[in-house]
């Protein structure tokens, strides 16, 4: 097993009212709030994030956001900033999720600004990359991922890089029930680690956690999580129920 601690992060997307989110958070605290073998993060929608954070207080479950703006404050209607997230004790932020890239125009350049702002504010970015089905079928997967990684992490220095978390999420596997094979996932994860070695050095690349995301479920998680370069999961659908999310954390803890 690698020395990297596994990380399971839940992306609740646009689901859960504040009350529903608190109820789920309380269930998670009871089931996995004290375990320390796996790092666990939940990322509720903005309306629930502060109350969920309070429900998680005193537990080992960390709080993340699903997006943020790169400026600290100003005339950016509908946005929130890194200092605002820090003020409610968020520790992580998902950046560059494919749904943001597809529906809200997040470009590599915009994502890069957010990554730099997150790091400057001691928030750990969960930086998402991944190819579409058309890109995979045309053999462009590695090129697409390379461009996203190089552009998204431009200007990140070596000291900062170790706290970046990369999530490889093939777009065709997100919310579709189609999971990448372990070979497909491991190939891209190893490729990303190689890129990180070139960008930041071998010791740094060995520290960076690379999560797999895309229809990860308790049934397919053990095989994926056993791969050498898969350091955890970014979970959508299966993060919305305590039982499946807890099972994923248990599966990550069981990897030897
Ligand atoms: C995600 O949105 O990051 C994700 C991986 O979703 P799902 O697990 O539902 O495929």
XYZ file of C-alpha atoms and ligand atoms in Angstrom:
266
model
C 0.000 0.000 0.000
C 1.208 3.520 -0.698
C 1.971 5.949 2.115
C -0.823 8.237 0.902
C -3.838 8.226 3.171
C -7.009 7.391 1.287
C -9.587 10.156 0.901
C -13.306 9.767 0.275
C -15.073 13.002 -0.690
C -18.818 13.378 -1.168
C -20.122 15.833 -3.747
C -23.761 16.401 -2.879
C -24.258 18.627 -5.953
C -27.629 20.479 -5.961
C -29.209 18.069 -3.474
C -30.281 18.373 0.172
C -31.910 21.279 1.939
C -30.093 22.526 4.973
C -32.230 20.305 7.247
C -31.687 17.220 5.042
C -27.977 17.933 4.937
C -27.725 18.224 8.718
C -29.583 14.916 9.119
C -27.157 13.181 6.747
C -24.160 14.805 8.446
C -25.366 13.598 11.860
C -25.669 10.037 10.559
C -22.145 10.249 9.166
C -20.773 11.587 12.443
C -22.288 8.655 14.329
C -20.984 6.070 11.843
C -17.568 7.421 10.825
C -16.990 10.600 12.819
C -14.268 9.030 14.960
C -12.456 6.857 12.438
C -9.085 8.215 11.343
C -7.881 5.618 8.850
C -9.417 7.454 5.896
C -9.790 11.196 5.318
C -13.433 12.069 4.712
C -14.864 15.278 3.259
C -18.445 16.243 2.427
C -19.315 19.065 0.045
C -22.908 20.282 0.524
C -24.594 22.997 -1.543
C -23.949 26.552 -0.326
C -27.263 26.909 1.503
C -26.445 23.889 3.685
C -22.733 24.296 4.120
C -22.649 26.290 7.344
C -25.243 24.213 9.182
C -23.623 20.974 7.995
C -20.282 22.337 9.216
C -21.784 22.848 12.676
C -23.175 19.306 12.659
C -19.693 17.980 11.830
C -17.943 19.927 14.597
C -15.748 17.763 16.793
C -15.747 14.900 14.275
C -13.122 13.811 11.760
C -15.383 14.562 8.798
C -14.195 17.685 6.982
C -16.248 20.297 5.167
C -15.824 21.284 1.523
C -17.538 23.523 -1.033
C -18.437 22.616 -4.594
C -17.088 25.777 -6.202
C -15.899 29.324 -5.415
C -14.831 32.539 -7.132
C -11.162 33.470 -7.294
C -11.614 37.044 -6.071
C -11.856 37.632 -2.321
C -14.892 39.949 -2.550
C -16.654 42.325 -4.896
C -19.375 42.649 -7.506
C -19.753 38.989 -8.487
C -23.445 38.269 -8.043
C -24.170 34.711 -7.027
C -20.599 33.834 -6.099
C -18.757 33.071 -2.860
C -15.053 33.479 -2.119
C -12.277 31.538 -0.446
C -12.168 33.792 2.650
C -15.941 33.310 3.041
C -15.479 29.547 2.944
C -12.613 29.701 5.417
C -14.784 31.768 7.755
C -17.249 28.876 8.056
C -14.378 26.391 8.543
C -14.420 24.757 5.137
C -11.128 23.040 4.421
C -11.634 21.814 0.841
C -13.202 23.052 -2.378
C -14.078 21.151 -5.550
C -12.821 23.084 -8.571
C -13.222 22.398 -12.271
C -15.915 19.751 -11.907
C -17.077 18.702 -15.374
C -20.596 19.970 -14.628
C -19.113 23.418 -13.972
C -17.017 23.166 -17.119
C -19.986 22.009 -19.238
C -22.897 24.071 -17.892
C -21.267 27.151 -16.374
C -18.383 27.898 -18.685
C -15.500 27.122 -16.331
C -12.443 27.161 -18.587
C -8.981 25.855 -17.711
C -7.853 29.455 -17.182
C -10.739 30.247 -14.841
C -10.224 27.008 -12.925
C -6.532 27.870 -12.611
C -7.344 31.231 -11.005
C -9.599 29.466 -8.523
C -6.940 26.838 -7.708
C -4.397 29.573 -6.971
C -6.901 31.515 -4.841
C -7.858 28.392 -2.891
C -4.213 27.575 -2.126
C -3.478 31.174 -1.121
C -6.326 30.896 1.396
C -5.279 27.494 2.784
C -8.184 25.686 1.159
C -7.332 22.359 -0.424
C -8.549 22.216 -4.013
C -10.136 18.994 -5.236
C -9.152 19.748 -8.797
C -11.186 17.776 -11.357
C -10.078 16.645 -14.796
C -11.430 14.103 -17.256
C -12.312 13.384 -20.853
C -15.677 13.151 -22.593
C -16.804 9.971 -24.326
C -16.013 11.442 -27.753
C -12.508 12.322 -26.571
C -11.939 8.810 -25.214
C -13.248 7.197 -28.382
C -10.976 9.320 -30.540
C -7.932 8.313 -28.458
C -7.471 11.809 -27.002
C -7.880 10.953 -23.296
C -4.300 11.461 -22.161
C -3.827 14.618 -24.221
C -7.036 16.148 -22.823
C -6.098 15.282 -19.257
C -2.561 16.593 -19.772
C -3.844 19.951 -21.003
C -6.298 20.262 -18.110
C -3.625 19.396 -15.529
C -0.953 21.681 -17.015
C -3.284 24.650 -17.444
C -5.212 24.129 -14.231
C -2.068 23.948 -12.093
C -0.078 26.691 -13.810
C 1.692 28.892 -11.278
C 1.234 26.426 -8.396
C 4.573 26.101 -6.615
C 6.143 22.918 -5.256
C 5.277 23.683 -1.667
C 1.627 24.226 -2.543
C 1.352 21.278 -4.926
C 1.381 18.585 -2.242
C -1.868 19.905 -0.815
C -3.661 19.771 -4.164
C -5.991 16.807 -4.567
C -6.593 15.762 -8.163
C -9.829 14.000 -9.123
C -9.815 12.047 -12.357
C -13.438 11.915 -13.449
C -14.159 10.569 -16.921
C -17.170 12.663 -17.926
C -18.898 9.641 -19.468
C -18.816 7.859 -16.100
C -20.321 10.639 -13.969
C -23.853 9.877 -12.856
C -24.278 7.365 -15.677
C -23.692 4.093 -13.842
C -20.850 3.409 -16.327
C -17.675 3.034 -14.345
C -14.199 3.108 -15.871
C -12.492 -0.269 -15.744
C -9.761 -0.518 -13.150
C -7.216 -0.641 -15.991
C -8.621 2.496 -17.650
C -8.634 4.368 -14.349
C -5.191 3.205 -13.208
C -3.673 4.095 -16.596
C -4.871 7.707 -16.352
C -3.981 8.000 -12.657
C -0.424 6.799 -13.335
C -0.221 9.220 -16.253
C -1.324 12.109 -14.011
C 1.267 11.141 -11.386
C 3.911 11.150 -14.111
C 2.829 14.631 -15.156
C 2.970 15.829 -11.553
C 6.496 14.423 -11.329
C 7.510 16.492 -14.347
C 5.767 19.599 -13.050
C 6.711 19.436 -9.367
C 9.256 16.630 -8.703
C 8.947 12.973 -7.751
C 8.625 13.473 -3.958
C 5.783 15.965 -4.470
C 3.993 13.740 -6.988
C 4.196 10.851 -4.516
C 2.374 12.949 -1.932
C -0.502 14.152 -4.130
C -3.710 12.210 -3.769
C -5.453 11.337 -7.023
C -9.107 10.394 -6.570
C -11.258 8.494 -9.030
C -14.772 9.803 -9.657
C -17.529 8.422 -11.831
C -20.213 6.058 -10.567
C -18.053 4.750 -7.729
C -20.231 2.562 -5.519
C -19.639 0.091 -2.675
C -19.731 -2.752 -5.235
C -16.967 -1.449 -7.510
C -14.933 0.552 -4.982
C -12.686 -2.183 -3.523
C -11.148 -3.038 -6.898
C -10.679 0.602 -7.915
C -9.260 1.604 -4.525
C -6.762 -1.262 -4.626
C -5.001 0.251 -7.660
C -1.562 1.662 -6.980
C -2.346 5.235 -8.029
C -5.982 5.490 -6.941
C -5.960 7.251 -3.590
C -9.668 7.545 -2.968
C -12.899 8.624 -4.562
C -14.969 11.683 -5.375
C -18.484 10.397 -4.937
C -21.723 11.847 -6.297
C -24.827 9.654 -6.145
C -23.529 7.261 -3.488
C -22.703 10.191 -1.184
C -26.366 11.124 -0.769
C -27.178 8.196 1.531
C -25.294 7.581 4.757
C -25.220 3.839 4.254
C -23.503 3.793 0.839
C -21.107 6.602 1.757
C -20.109 4.848 4.972
C -19.573 1.619 3.017
C -17.209 3.470 0.690
C -15.215 4.794 3.637
C -15.088 1.254 5.063
C -13.924 -0.079 1.672
C -11.147 2.531 1.573
C -10.073 1.650 5.114
C -9.883 -2.035 4.162
C -7.385 -1.551 1.318
C -4.063 -3.042 2.302
C -19.230 13.467 -9.340
O -20.129 14.220 -9.648
O -18.162 13.952 -8.971
C -19.470 12.036 -9.428
C -18.442 11.246 -9.437
O -20.787 11.612 -9.520
P -21.307 10.071 -9.498
O -20.586 9.377 -8.373
O -22.770 10.175 -9.278
O -20.946 9.495 -10.831
